[in-house]
mmCIF file of C-alpha atoms in Angstrom:
data_model
loop_
_atom_site.group_PDB
_atom_site.id
_atom_site.type_symbol
_atom_site.label_atom_id
_atom_site.label_comp_id
_atom_site.label_asym_id
_atom_site.label_seq_id
_atom_site.Cartn_x
_atom_site.Cartn_y
_atom_site.Cartn_z
ATOM 1 C CA MET A 1 49.285 -2.361 35.493
ATOM 2 C CA THR A 2 51.373 -0.607 32.770
ATOM 3 C CA THR A 3 50.582 2.989 31.535
ATOM 4 C CA GLU A 4 50.235 1.096 28.301
ATOM 5 C CA ALA A 5 47.618 -1.381 29.590
ATOM 6 C CA ALA A 6 45.830 1.757 30.966
ATOM 7 C CA ALA A 7 45.769 3.587 27.723
ATOM 8 C CA ARG A 8 44.210 0.269 26.024
ATOM 9 C CA ARG A 9 41.205 0.772 28.451
ATOM 10 C CA MET A 10 40.314 3.971 26.882
ATOM 11 C CA PRO A 11 36.926 3.545 24.908
ATOM 12 C CA GLY A 12 37.628 2.441 21.438
ATOM 13 C CA ALA A 13 41.096 1.169 22.370
ATOM 14 C CA PRO A 14 41.599 -2.569 21.911
ATOM 15 C CA CYS A 15 41.420 -3.883 25.297
ATOM 16 C CA TRP A 16 41.234 -7.935 24.971
ATOM 17 C CA VAL A 17 41.856 -10.712 22.579
ATOM 18 C CA SER A 18 39.880 -13.935 22.443
ATOM 19 C CA LEU A 19 40.098 -17.193 20.403
ATOM 20 C CA LEU A 20 37.444 -19.535 19.641
ATOM 21 C CA ALA A 21 38.885 -23.131 18.715
ATOM 22 C CA HIS A 22 37.477 -26.724 18.374
ATOM 23 C CA SER A 23 39.537 -28.291 21.047
ATOM 24 C CA LEU A 24 40.302 -26.301 24.149
ATOM 25 C CA SER A 25 42.714 -28.607 25.592
ATOM 26 C CA ALA A 26 44.698 -28.725 22.402
ATOM 27 C CA THR A 27 44.624 -24.893 22.113
ATOM 28 C CA GLN A 28 45.791 -24.445 25.598
ATOM 29 C CA GLU A 29 48.808 -26.848 24.905
ATOM 30 C CA PHE A 30 49.811 -24.876 21.901
ATOM 31 C CA TYR A 31 49.865 -21.494 23.496
ATOM 32 C CA GLY A 32 51.168 -22.708 26.708
ATOM 33 C CA ALA A 33 54.043 -24.038 24.779
ATOM 34 C CA LEU A 34 54.478 -21.127 22.605
ATOM 35 C CA PHE A 35 53.952 -18.260 24.846
ATOM 36 C CA GLY A 36 54.264 -19.846 28.493
ATOM 37 C CA TRP A 37 50.443 -19.175 29.231
ATOM 38 C CA GLU A 38 48.865 -20.575 32.124
ATOM 39 C CA PHE A 39 45.140 -21.278 31.815
ATOM 40 C CA ARG A 40 42.194 -20.713 34.449
ATOM 41 C CA PRO A 41 38.502 -21.171 33.935
ATOM 42 C CA GLY A 42 36.550 -18.093 32.714
ATOM 43 C CA PRO A 43 32.841 -17.480 32.126
ATOM 44 C CA GLN A 44 31.156 -20.574 30.505
ATOM 45 C CA HIS A 45 28.324 -18.598 28.673
ATOM 46 C CA PHE A 46 28.871 -20.186 25.330
ATOM 47 C CA GLY A 47 30.591 -23.267 26.471
ATOM 48 C CA PRO A 48 34.139 -24.134 27.865
ATOM 49 C CA TYR A 49 36.160 -20.943 28.342
ATOM 50 C CA ALA A 50 39.368 -20.204 29.745
ATOM 51 C CA ARG A 51 41.588 -17.193 30.716
ATOM 52 C CA ALA A 52 45.324 -17.181 29.737
ATOM 53 C CA PHE A 53 47.780 -15.781 32.259
ATOM 54 C CA LEU A 54 51.448 -14.809 32.054
ATOM 55 C CA ASP A 55 53.085 -14.370 35.332
ATOM 56 C CA GLY A 56 49.732 -14.124 37.074
ATOM 57 C CA LEU A 57 48.221 -11.311 34.825
ATOM 58 C CA GLU A 58 45.523 -11.707 32.349
ATOM 59 C CA VAL A 59 46.437 -11.857 28.680
ATOM 60 C CA ALA A 60 43.781 -13.248 26.633
ATOM 61 C CA GLY A 61 40.829 -15.760 26.436
ATOM 62 C CA VAL A 62 40.134 -19.066 24.684
ATOM 63 C CA GLY A 63 36.908 -20.673 24.226
ATOM 64 C CA GLU A 64 35.712 -23.919 22.791
ATOM 65 C CA LEU A 65 33.238 -23.657 19.722
ATOM 66 C CA ALA A 66 30.016 -25.736 19.850
ATOM 67 C CA PRO A 67 30.160 -28.671 17.482
ATOM 68 C CA ASP A 68 27.154 -27.078 15.654
ATOM 69 C CA ARG A 69 28.575 -23.580 15.301
ATOM 70 C CA ASN A 70 30.111 -23.366 11.760
ATOM 71 C CA LEU A 71 32.283 -20.283 12.749
ATOM 72 C CA PRO A 72 36.021 -19.852 11.701
ATOM 73 C CA VAL A 73 38.560 -20.675 14.176
ATOM 74 C CA ALA A 74 40.105 -16.890 14.689
ATOM 75 C CA TRP A 75 41.428 -14.486 17.068
ATOM 76 C CA THR A 76 38.795 -11.697 17.822
ATOM 77 C CA THR A 77 39.900 -8.193 18.826
ATOM 78 C CA TYR A 78 37.940 -6.520 21.579
ATOM 79 C CA LEU A 79 37.534 -2.630 21.680
ATOM 80 C CA ALA A 80 36.849 -1.014 25.053
ATOM 81 C CA SER A 81 33.497 0.690 25.727
ATOM 82 C CA ASP A 82 31.921 2.557 28.387
ATOM 83 C CA ASP A 83 28.347 1.469 27.389
ATOM 84 C CA ALA A 84 28.195 -1.718 25.136
ATOM 85 C CA ASP A 85 24.523 -1.171 24.531
ATOM 86 C CA ALA A 86 25.185 2.378 23.006
ATOM 87 C CA THR A 87 28.156 1.072 21.202
ATOM 88 C CA ALA A 88 26.014 -1.700 19.341
ATOM 89 C CA GLU A 89 23.557 0.789 18.550
ATOM 90 C CA GLN A 90 26.230 3.129 16.840
ATOM 91 C CA ILE A 91 27.361 0.135 15.096
ATOM 92 C CA ARG A 92 24.099 -0.643 13.579
ATOM 93 C CA CYS A 93 23.595 3.147 12.725
ATOM 94 C CA CYS A 94 26.890 3.337 10.908
ATOM 95 C CA GLY A 95 26.104 0.429 8.542
ATOM 96 C CA GLY A 96 27.731 -2.432 10.737
ATOM 97 C CA THR A 97 25.933 -5.524 12.213
ATOM 98 C CA VAL A 98 25.661 -6.942 15.689
ATOM 99 C CA GLY A 99 25.768 -10.682 15.799
ATOM 100 C CA VAL A 100 25.902 -11.437 19.273
ATOM 101 C CA GLY A 101 24.806 -9.526 22.374
ATOM 102 C CA PRO A 102 25.107 -7.056 24.078
ATOM 103 C CA LEU A 103 25.129 -9.556 27.029
ATOM 104 C CA ASP A 104 26.561 -9.919 30.513
ATOM 105 C CA ALA A 105 29.611 -12.133 30.910
ATOM 106 C CA ASP A 106 29.189 -12.918 34.670
ATOM 107 C CA ASP A 107 30.324 -9.907 36.618
ATOM 108 C CA ALA A 108 33.483 -9.662 34.280
ATOM 109 C CA GLY A 109 31.684 -7.213 31.990
ATOM 110 C CA ARG A 110 29.359 -6.819 29.085
ATOM 111 C CA MET A 111 30.103 -7.700 25.670
ATOM 112 C CA ALA A 112 28.922 -7.909 21.892
ATOM 113 C CA ILE A 113 30.300 -9.152 18.783
ATOM 114 C CA GLY A 114 29.810 -7.101 15.671
ATOM 115 C CA SER A 115 31.072 -6.555 12.356
ATOM 116 C CA ASP A 116 31.965 -3.441 10.160
ATOM 117 C CA PRO A 117 30.328 -2.617 6.927
ATOM 118 C CA GLN A 118 33.020 -4.945 4.923
ATOM 119 C CA GLY A 119 32.365 -7.916 7.104
ATOM 120 C CA ALA A 120 35.325 -7.817 9.515
ATOM 121 C CA ILE A 121 34.301 -9.230 12.877
ATOM 122 C CA PHE A 122 35.208 -7.546 16.290
ATOM 123 C CA GLY A 123 34.163 -7.616 19.938
ATOM 124 C CA ILE A 124 33.172 -5.011 21.941
ATOM 125 C CA TRP A 125 34.089 -5.150 25.902
ATOM 126 C CA GLN A 126 32.539 -2.836 28.771
ATOM 127 C CA GLY A 127 34.702 -4.255 31.588
ATOM 128 C CA LYS A 128 33.408 -4.440 35.155
ATOM 129 C CA SER A 129 35.405 -6.947 37.258
ATOM 130 C CA MET A 130 37.718 -7.603 34.411
ATOM 131 C CA PRO A 131 38.769 -4.696 32.467
ATOM 132 C CA GLY A 132 40.791 -6.436 29.941
ATOM 133 C CA THR A 133 44.432 -7.458 28.975
ATOM 134 C CA ALA A 134 46.471 -6.599 32.147
ATOM 135 C CA VAL A 135 49.773 -6.573 30.714
ATOM 136 C CA SER A 136 51.251 -5.479 27.056
ATOM 137 C CA GLY A 137 54.644 -5.129 25.427
ATOM 138 C CA GLU A 138 56.138 -8.241 27.215
ATOM 139 C CA PRO A 139 56.790 -11.520 25.331
ATOM 140 C CA GLY A 140 53.725 -13.565 25.240
ATOM 141 C CA THR A 141 51.155 -10.669 25.303
ATOM 142 C CA PRO A 142 49.275 -8.706 22.535
ATOM 143 C CA VAL A 143 51.114 -5.662 21.578
ATOM 144 C CA TRP A 144 49.159 -4.364 18.543
ATOM 145 C CA ASN A 145 45.618 -4.840 16.523
ATOM 146 C CA GLU A 146 45.258 -4.163 13.050
ATOM 147 C CA LEU A 147 42.302 -4.507 10.537
ATOM 148 C CA ILE A 148 43.268 -6.035 7.418
ATOM 149 C CA THR A 149 40.875 -4.918 4.690
ATOM 150 C CA GLN A 150 40.202 -3.757 0.935
ATOM 151 C CA ASP A 151 40.944 -0.238 1.418
ATOM 152 C CA THR A 152 40.991 2.264 4.316
ATOM 153 C CA ASP A 153 38.453 4.618 2.738
ATOM 154 C CA SER A 154 35.460 2.172 2.801
ATOM 155 C CA VAL A 155 35.787 1.336 6.554
ATOM 156 C CA GLY A 156 37.873 4.190 8.112
ATOM 157 C CA PRO A 157 34.793 6.596 8.537
ATOM 158 C CA PHE A 158 32.647 3.752 10.154
ATOM 159 C CA TYR A 159 35.520 3.349 12.856
ATOM 160 C CA GLU A 160 35.779 7.045 13.519
ATOM 161 C CA HIS A 161 32.029 7.696 13.782
ATOM 162 C CA VAL A 162 31.576 4.412 16.233
ATOM 163 C CA PHE A 163 34.662 4.675 18.449
ATOM 164 C CA GLY A 164 35.815 8.397 17.977
ATOM 165 C CA PHE A 165 39.358 7.483 16.507
ATOM 166 C CA GLU A 166 41.591 10.030 15.089
ATOM 167 C CA PRO A 167 42.938 8.439 11.955
ATOM 168 C CA GLU A 168 46.534 9.410 10.732
ATOM 169 C CA ALA A 169 47.130 8.156 6.965
ATOM 170 C CA VAL A 170 50.680 6.959 6.145
ATOM 171 C CA VAL A 171 51.531 9.092 3.396
ATOM 172 C CA SER A 172 52.881 6.755 0.583
ATOM 173 C CA ALA A 173 51.796 6.201 -3.115
ATOM 174 C CA ASP A 174 51.712 2.447 -2.613
ATOM 175 C CA PHE A 175 50.850 1.811 1.081
ATOM 176 C CA ASP A 176 47.455 2.280 2.234
ATOM 177 C CA TYR A 177 47.438 2.644 5.812
ATOM 178 C CA LEU A 178 45.759 4.336 8.708
ATOM 179 C CA THR A 179 46.963 4.663 12.336
ATOM 180 C CA LEU A 180 43.961 5.028 14.776
ATOM 181 C CA HIS A 181 44.753 7.526 17.632
ATOM 182 C CA ILE A 182 42.814 7.977 20.767
ATOM 183 C CA LYS A 183 43.799 11.373 22.492
ATOM 184 C CA GLY A 184 46.731 11.455 20.588
ATOM 185 C CA LYS A 185 47.935 7.898 21.308
ATOM 186 C CA PRO A 186 48.334 5.138 18.647
ATOM 187 C CA VAL A 187 46.058 2.323 19.457
ATOM 188 C CA ALA A 188 45.415 0.273 16.343
ATOM 189 C CA GLY A 189 45.899 0.241 12.436
ATOM 190 C CA ILE A 190 43.663 -0.238 9.256
ATOM 191 C CA HIS A 191 45.678 -1.854 6.450
ATOM 192 C CA GLY A 192 44.105 -1.699 3.074
ATOM 193 C CA VAL A 193 45.624 -4.547 1.094
ATOM 194 C CA GLY A 194 43.543 -4.346 -2.131
ATOM 195 C CA ASN A 195 43.667 -7.458 -4.066
ATOM 196 C CA ALA A 196 46.174 -9.118 -1.689
ATOM 197 C CA LEU A 197 43.259 -9.835 0.839
ATOM 198 C CA PRO A 198 43.103 -13.510 1.393
ATOM 199 C CA ARG A 199 40.018 -14.773 -0.312
ATOM 200 C CA ASP A 200 39.324 -17.292 2.170
ATOM 201 C CA ARG A 201 39.175 -14.959 5.072
ATOM 202 C CA GLY A 202 38.100 -11.670 3.781
ATOM 203 C CA PRO A 203 38.453 -8.576 5.748
ATOM 204 C CA HIS A 204 39.839 -9.419 9.474
ATOM 205 C CA TRP A 205 41.517 -7.993 12.670
ATOM 206 C CA MET A 206 44.942 -9.250 13.366
ATOM 207 C CA THR A 207 46.609 -9.741 16.474
ATOM 208 C CA TYR A 208 50.155 -9.057 17.061
ATOM 209 C CA PHE A 209 51.972 -11.021 19.927
ATOM 210 C CA ALA A 210 55.452 -9.952 21.218
ATOM 211 C CA VAL A 211 58.055 -12.594 21.146
ATOM 212 C CA SER A 212 61.666 -12.333 22.293
ATOM 213 C CA ASP A 213 63.050 -13.897 18.998
ATOM 214 C CA THR A 214 60.690 -14.101 15.890
ATOM 215 C CA ASP A 215 62.684 -16.747 14.080
ATOM 216 C CA ALA A 216 62.899 -19.137 17.159
ATOM 217 C CA ALA A 217 59.058 -18.583 17.695
ATOM 218 C CA ALA A 218 58.163 -19.292 14.004
ATOM 219 C CA ARG A 219 60.042 -22.628 14.359
ATOM 220 C CA ARG A 220 58.269 -23.353 17.440
ATOM 221 C CA VAL A 221 54.997 -22.816 15.880
ATOM 222 C CA THR A 222 55.980 -25.439 13.228
ATOM 223 C CA GLU A 223 57.056 -27.959 15.659
ATOM 224 C CA LEU A 224 53.686 -27.479 17.764
ATOM 225 C CA GLY A 225 51.774 -28.473 14.661
ATOM 226 C CA GLY A 226 51.061 -24.847 13.433
ATOM 227 C CA ARG A 227 52.257 -23.181 10.133
ATOM 228 C CA VAL A 228 54.009 -20.066 9.199
ATOM 229 C CA LEU A 229 52.172 -18.197 6.409
ATOM 230 C CA ARG A 230 54.716 -15.417 5.996
ATOM 231 C CA PRO A 231 58.148 -15.945 6.997
ATOM 232 C CA ALA A 232 59.924 -13.523 9.363
ATOM 233 C CA ARG A 233 60.887 -10.376 7.852
ATOM 234 C CA ASP A 234 61.848 -7.012 9.251
ATOM 235 C CA SER A 235 59.607 -3.907 9.468
ATOM 236 C CA ALA A 236 59.784 -0.363 10.647
ATOM 237 C CA HIS A 237 58.436 -1.571 14.034
ATOM 238 C CA GLY A 238 60.565 -4.840 14.429
ATOM 239 C CA ARG A 239 60.997 -8.355 12.981
ATOM 240 C CA LEU A 240 57.606 -10.076 12.328
ATOM 241 C CA ALA A 241 55.987 -13.356 10.998
ATOM 242 C CA THR A 242 52.564 -14.271 10.176
ATOM 243 C CA VAL A 243 51.645 -17.670 11.618
ATOM 244 C CA ALA A 244 48.653 -19.980 12.123
ATOM 245 C CA ASP A 245 48.219 -22.336 15.277
ATOM 246 C CA SER A 246 47.484 -25.917 15.165
ATOM 247 C CA GLU A 247 43.763 -25.384 14.223
ATOM 248 C CA GLY A 248 44.358 -22.558 11.646
ATOM 249 C CA ALA A 249 43.889 -19.346 13.735
ATOM 250 C CA VAL A 250 46.208 -16.656 12.260
ATOM 251 C CA PHE A 251 48.108 -14.207 14.166
ATOM 252 C CA THR A 252 51.322 -12.115 13.884
ATOM 253 C CA ILE A 253 54.509 -12.559 16.020
ATOM 254 C CA ILE A 254 56.610 -9.532 16.444
ATOM 255 C CA GLN A 255 60.049 -8.985 17.932
ATOM 256 C CA GLN A 256 60.141 -5.239 18.551
ATOM 257 C CA HIS A 257 62.986 -3.161 18.412
#
């Protein structure tokens, strides 16, 4: 396990990402072809579920939505917790809601799904036999998680109180951004985008996956039946593009410097 992966285990830090899709097989095909993931069955509490592996190391989870569940097809960021029940209580006390759990996922860990006061959905994971993503930074692995919301002022305090983040604002007149630190290490971000927030999605957590070539990966997304929502562009952290998979789940690909 890399030291970066170890840092992701710290309570509050993103430690796992999971996708709920309509077709498990089609979704596995898409990400297998895009990232080289291989899949093995995982806990089946809510229906079919598989864990994605890269070179034998766990990177993400993919589950199948029950036909009667009218939930959006989306990636969910899970934040690490030492005590999922206590964290769930904190979420409620600080104006958020807990929609699922806390409940046990076999011996893998204990989980809950919550949302912040603005409605952005995230997970909590208290890892037992499965602490979370085992590798980060390599192409095909999650490298960053960021909350896209109206403004950082309205939700920043919630995440600080519940998870103990130390926020650091990006000082800029036209860029509303908080980097969330734990023990001095940046682990996630909150991006206030104002009216640019997609109306059909509302506030949401975005997962960034590393790729070796953003332009090539964006083309591959299209070939595999997905869409490019924001074309490849350069940023301070690397070349990135916002894309959607074949069922519409949105994520960002980044070729890091």
